[in-house]
Amino acid sequence: MNILDLPAPEAARALVGKILVRQLADGTVIRARITETEAYFGEADTACHACHGRTKRTEVLYHPAGTIYVYLCYGIHWMLNLVTGPADDPQAVLIRGVEGASGPGRVTKFLHIDKSLNDAALGGALALEDDGFVPAHIAASPRVGIGYASPEDQARLWRFTMG
DNA sequence: AAAGTGATCATG
DNA sequence: ATGATCACTTTG
């Protein structure tokens, strides 16, 4: 069973401790364990980009599980998301931190991820690996940076950190 | 605490 | 065509 077929909040929790494998064009391989994630759960979630419907930008969120969603935030930072759940259901998990890089903008810098990976499928230049490691403890907390969302959605414990 | 930065989306 | 809005980081 693929983790990414799960609903986003469950997938987000299950992804903590897994390993991202990044293959660069020049052959360099970077491996990094995921330490922090956040779930964005469909059109009903007012914090999700897709809560205002399908647009050119959010189109990728409607693609099948395992699609990579990358977008630019604040003009500077690339954000890396993994699409989860069934096709036409816009759910995704934001990778907020990996071993050696804490913060979503730093993760993409660390892994050399930019717009060129948007709408690509996991398993090529970026792949997921499970080495059997299970985190001793995973903490759940509210998501950050979503002050525009409804109070109920801001209160959801959809941020998962390895601890 | 504050600003820097540019794609995207909703207006006119 | 113009303007508001950001799943953030760095600097002071």
mmCIF file of C-alpha atoms (C1' of nucleotides) in Angstrom:
data_model
loop_
_atom_site.group_PDB
_atom_site.id
_atom_site.type_symbol
_atom_site.label_atom_id
_atom_site.label_comp_id
_atom_site.label_asym_id
_atom_site.label_seq_id
_atom_site.Cartn_x
_atom_site.Cartn_y
_atom_site.Cartn_z
ATOM 1 C CA MET A 1 0.000 0.000 0.000
ATOM 2 C CA ASN A 2 1.389 3.324 -1.037
ATOM 3 C CA ILE A 3 1.544 6.009 1.625
ATOM 4 C CA LEU A 4 0.477 8.621 -0.883
ATOM 5 C CA ASP A 5 -2.840 6.903 -1.518
ATOM 6 C CA LEU A 6 -3.866 7.771 2.030
ATOM 7 C CA PRO A 7 -5.826 10.908 2.924
ATOM 8 C CA ALA A 8 -3.407 13.833 3.301
ATOM 9 C CA PRO A 9 -3.377 14.036 7.135
ATOM 10 C CA GLU A 10 -2.556 10.323 7.438
ATOM 11 C CA ALA A 11 -0.039 10.510 4.621
ATOM 12 C CA ALA A 12 1.634 13.502 6.255
ATOM 13 C CA ARG A 13 2.098 11.560 9.466
ATOM 14 C CA ALA A 14 3.309 8.447 7.653
ATOM 15 C CA LEU A 15 5.853 10.408 5.613
ATOM 16 C CA VAL A 16 7.746 11.616 8.668
ATOM 17 C CA GLY A 17 10.890 9.477 8.904
ATOM 18 C CA LYS A 18 10.860 8.465 5.234
ATOM 19 C CA ILE A 19 13.685 9.440 2.901
ATOM 20 C CA LEU A 20 13.678 11.742 -0.102
ATOM 21 C CA VAL A 21 16.136 10.804 -2.839
ATOM 22 C CA ARG A 22 17.049 13.596 -5.228
ATOM 23 C CA GLN A 23 18.876 12.799 -8.479
ATOM 24 C CA LEU A 24 20.575 15.799 -10.041
ATOM 25 C CA ALA A 25 21.184 16.177 -13.748
ATOM 26 C CA ASP A 26 24.921 15.736 -13.208
ATOM 27 C CA GLY A 27 24.387 12.414 -11.420
ATOM 28 C CA THR A 28 24.728 13.685 -7.871
ATOM 29 C CA VAL A 29 22.378 11.985 -5.428
ATOM 30 C CA ILE A 30 21.118 13.675 -2.278
ATOM 31 C CA ARG A 31 19.297 11.667 0.373
ATOM 32 C CA ALA A 32 17.448 13.355 3.226
ATOM 33 C CA ARG A 33 15.105 12.029 5.892
ATOM 34 C CA ILE A 34 11.838 13.909 6.282
ATOM 35 C CA THR A 35 11.471 15.479 9.713
ATOM 36 C CA GLU A 36 8.468 17.740 9.334
ATOM 37 C CA THR A 37 5.317 17.783 7.184
ATOM 38 C CA GLU A 38 1.972 19.508 6.870
ATOM 39 C CA ALA A 39 -1.295 18.288 5.321
ATOM 40 C CA TYR A 40 -3.561 20.266 2.996
ATOM 41 C CA PHE A 41 -6.807 18.448 2.691
ATOM 42 C CA GLY A 42 -9.023 19.251 -0.270
ATOM 43 C CA GLU A 43 -11.380 22.019 -1.306
ATOM 44 C CA ALA A 44 -13.162 21.994 2.049
ATOM 45 C CA ASP A 45 -9.912 22.955 3.805
ATOM 46 C CA THR A 46 -9.763 26.756 3.695
ATOM 47 C CA ALA A 47 -5.994 26.629 4.138
ATOM 48 C CA CYS A 48 -5.559 24.547 0.987
ATOM 49 C CA HIS A 49 -4.657 26.390 -2.207
ATOM 50 C CA ALA A 50 -7.444 24.544 -3.982
ATOM 51 C CA CYS A 51 -10.148 25.877 -1.652
ATOM 52 C CA HIS A 52 -11.062 28.432 -4.322
ATOM 53 C CA GLY A 53 -11.323 25.831 -7.000
ATOM 54 C CA ARG A 54 -9.271 24.651 -9.916
ATOM 55 C CA THR A 55 -6.950 27.228 -11.486
ATOM 56 C CA LYS A 56 -3.854 26.948 -13.603
ATOM 57 C CA ARG A 57 -1.746 26.899 -10.471
ATOM 58 C CA THR A 58 -3.819 24.453 -8.417
ATOM 59 C CA GLU A 59 -4.407 22.118 -11.342
ATOM 60 C CA VAL A 60 -1.494 19.953 -10.221
ATOM 61 C CA LEU A 61 -3.213 19.280 -6.899
ATOM 62 C CA TYR A 62 -5.969 17.470 -8.773
ATOM 63 C CA HIS A 63 -3.515 15.059 -10.341
ATOM 64 C CA PRO A 64 -3.044 11.503 -9.026
ATOM 65 C CA ALA A 65 -1.169 10.630 -5.853
ATOM 66 C CA GLY A 66 2.594 10.837 -6.291
ATOM 67 C CA THR A 67 2.565 13.990 -8.395
ATOM 68 C CA ILE A 68 5.009 16.677 -7.269
ATOM 69 C CA TYR A 69 3.623 20.174 -6.664
ATOM 70 C CA VAL A 70 6.173 22.982 -6.515
ATOM 71 C CA TYR A 71 5.375 26.674 -6.369
ATOM 72 C CA LEU A 72 7.059 29.946 -5.531
ATOM 73 C CA CYS A 73 6.166 31.774 -2.326
ATOM 74 C CA TYR A 74 7.027 35.355 -1.358
ATOM 75 C CA GLY A 75 8.925 35.690 -4.618
ATOM 76 C CA ILE A 76 11.888 33.813 -3.199
ATOM 77 C CA HIS A 77 11.117 30.396 -1.830
ATOM 78 C CA TRP A 78 10.120 27.203 -3.596
ATOM 79 C CA MET A 79 7.705 24.975 -1.707
ATOM 80 C CA LEU A 80 7.760 21.226 -2.173
ATOM 81 C CA ASN A 81 4.513 19.279 -1.901
ATOM 82 C CA LEU A 82 3.566 15.686 -2.611
ATOM 83 C CA VAL A 83 0.069 15.139 -3.955
ATOM 84 C CA THR A 84 -1.904 12.450 -2.130
ATOM 85 C CA GLY A 85 -5.339 10.850 -2.319
ATOM 86 C CA PRO A 86 -7.409 10.057 -5.403
ATOM 87 C CA ALA A 87 -7.238 12.023 -8.653
ATOM 88 C CA ASP A 88 -9.565 15.039 -8.859
ATOM 89 C CA ASP A 89 -9.373 15.365 -5.069
ATOM 90 C CA PRO A 90 -6.886 18.157 -4.279
ATOM 91 C CA GLN A 91 -4.869 16.930 -1.318
ATOM 92 C CA ALA A 92 -1.172 17.411 -0.682
ATOM 93 C CA VAL A 93 1.561 17.135 1.909
ATOM 94 C CA LEU A 94 4.012 20.000 2.288
ATOM 95 C CA ILE A 95 7.560 18.962 3.143
ATOM 96 C CA ARG A 96 8.489 21.501 5.808
ATOM 97 C CA GLY A 97 11.757 20.014 6.935
ATOM 98 C CA VAL A 98 14.332 17.315 6.264
ATOM 99 C CA GLU A 99 17.453 16.264 8.112
ATOM 100 C CA GLY A 100 19.968 19.063 7.568
ATOM 101 C CA ALA A 101 17.432 21.658 6.448
ATOM 102 C CA SER A 102 14.645 23.043 8.613
ATOM 103 C CA GLY A 103 11.984 25.196 6.928
ATOM 104 C CA PRO A 104 10.181 24.598 3.619
ATOM 105 C CA GLY A 105 12.193 27.177 1.705
ATOM 106 C CA ARG A 106 15.425 25.625 2.892
ATOM 107 C CA VAL A 107 14.357 22.115 1.986
ATOM 108 C CA THR A 108 14.019 23.039 -1.676
ATOM 109 C CA LYS A 109 17.326 24.891 -1.650
ATOM 110 C CA PHE A 110 18.994 21.876 -0.017
ATOM 111 C CA LEU A 111 17.535 19.473 -2.575
ATOM 112 C CA HIS A 112 17.886 21.814 -5.568
ATOM 113 C CA ILE A 113 14.180 21.771 -6.262
ATOM 114 C CA ASP A 114 12.475 24.401 -8.392
ATOM 115 C CA LYS A 115 9.601 24.891 -10.791
ATOM 116 C CA SER A 116 11.049 22.381 -13.248
ATOM 117 C CA LEU A 117 9.862 19.550 -10.986
ATOM 118 C CA ASN A 118 6.309 20.870 -10.830
ATOM 119 C CA ASP A 119 3.815 18.316 -12.146
ATOM 120 C CA ALA A 120 6.486 15.601 -12.380
ATOM 121 C CA ALA A 121 5.857 12.140 -10.980
ATOM 122 C CA LEU A 122 7.625 10.883 -7.903
ATOM 123 C CA GLY A 123 10.146 8.150 -8.710
ATOM 124 C CA GLY A 124 12.389 9.979 -11.183
ATOM 125 C CA ALA A 125 14.476 13.007 -10.317
ATOM 126 C CA LEU A 126 12.831 12.908 -6.913
ATOM 127 C CA ALA A 127 11.903 9.629 -5.262
ATOM 128 C CA LEU A 128 10.687 8.357 -1.940
ATOM 129 C CA GLU A 129 12.483 5.636 0.005
ATOM 130 C CA ASP A 130 11.499 3.647 3.074
ATOM 131 C CA ASP A 131 14.411 2.165 5.013
ATOM 132 C CA GLY A 132 12.196 0.787 7.740
ATOM 133 C CA PHE A 133 13.085 3.504 10.211
ATOM 134 C CA VAL A 134 10.224 4.374 12.527
ATOM 135 C CA PRO A 135 10.412 7.638 14.499
ATOM 136 C CA ALA A 136 10.219 7.133 18.252
ATOM 137 C CA HIS A 137 7.718 9.925 18.573
ATOM 138 C CA ILE A 138 5.740 12.098 16.192
ATOM 139 C CA ALA A 139 4.140 15.292 17.484
ATOM 140 C CA ALA A 140 1.061 16.895 15.927
ATOM 141 C CA SER A 141 0.532 20.673 16.064
ATOM 142 C CA PRO A 142 -1.351 23.430 14.209
ATOM 143 C CA ARG A 143 -0.146 24.450 10.772
ATOM 144 C CA VAL A 144 1.774 27.676 10.405
ATOM 145 C CA GLY A 145 1.472 30.607 8.017
ATOM 146 C CA ILE A 146 -2.218 30.112 7.291
ATOM 147 C CA GLY A 147 -3.789 33.105 9.013
ATOM 148 C CA TYR A 148 -6.152 33.492 6.078
ATOM 149 C CA ALA A 149 -7.878 30.173 6.812
ATOM 150 C CA SER A 150 -11.016 29.715 8.912
ATOM 151 C CA PRO A 151 -10.478 29.388 12.682
ATOM 152 C CA GLU A 152 -11.586 25.744 12.579
ATOM 153 C CA ASP A 153 -9.060 24.934 9.892
ATOM 154 C CA GLN A 154 -6.293 26.825 11.657
ATOM 155 C CA ALA A 155 -6.959 24.703 14.729
ATOM 156 C CA ARG A 156 -6.480 21.367 12.966
ATOM 157 C CA LEU A 157 -3.416 19.428 14.093
ATOM 158 C CA TRP A 158 -2.085 18.711 10.630
ATOM 159 C CA ARG A 159 1.547 19.537 11.143
ATOM 160 C CA PHE A 160 3.731 16.595 12.068
ATOM 161 C CA THR A 161 7.221 16.812 13.484
ATOM 162 C CA MET A 162 9.703 14.090 14.369
ATOM 163 C CA GLY A 163 10.637 14.205 18.000
ATOM 164 C "C1'" DA B 1 10.431 43.618 14.166
ATOM 165 C "C1'" DA B 2 10.640 44.404 9.298
ATOM 166 C "C1'" DA B 3 11.548 44.130 4.693
ATOM 167 C "C1'" DG B 4 12.651 41.723 0.407
ATOM 168 C "C1'" DT B 5 10.808 39.267 -3.690
ATOM 169 C "C1'" DG B 6 7.984 37.763 -8.013
ATOM 170 C "C1'" DA B 7 4.312 34.399 -9.799
ATOM 171 C "C1'" DT B 8 -0.426 34.099 -9.546
ATOM 172 C "C1'" DC B 9 -5.224 35.490 -9.500
ATOM 173 C "C1'" DA B 10 -9.106 38.806 -9.389
ATOM 174 C "C1'" DT B 11 -10.224 43.291 -10.730
ATOM 175 C "C1'" DG B 12 -11.051 47.015 -14.522
ATOM 176 C "C1'" DA C 1 -2.984 46.609 -17.327
ATOM 177 C "C1'" DT C 2 -2.646 47.140 -12.314
ATOM 178 C "C1'" DG C 3 -2.798 45.700 -7.570
ATOM 179 C "C1'" DA C 4 -3.262 42.454 -3.451
ATOM 180 C "C1'" DT C 5 -1.812 38.462 -1.688
ATOM 181 C "C1'" DC C 6 1.137 35.165 -0.011
ATOM 182 C "C1'" DA C 7 2.461 26.935 2.876
ATOM 183 C "C1'" DC C 8 9.154 32.240 4.174
ATOM 184 C "C1'" DT C 9 13.978 33.745 5.299
ATOM 185 C "C1'" DT C 10 17.250 36.894 6.764
ATOM 186 C "C1'" DT C 11 18.827 40.783 8.997
ATOM 187 C "C1'" DG C 12 19.013 44.209 12.528
#
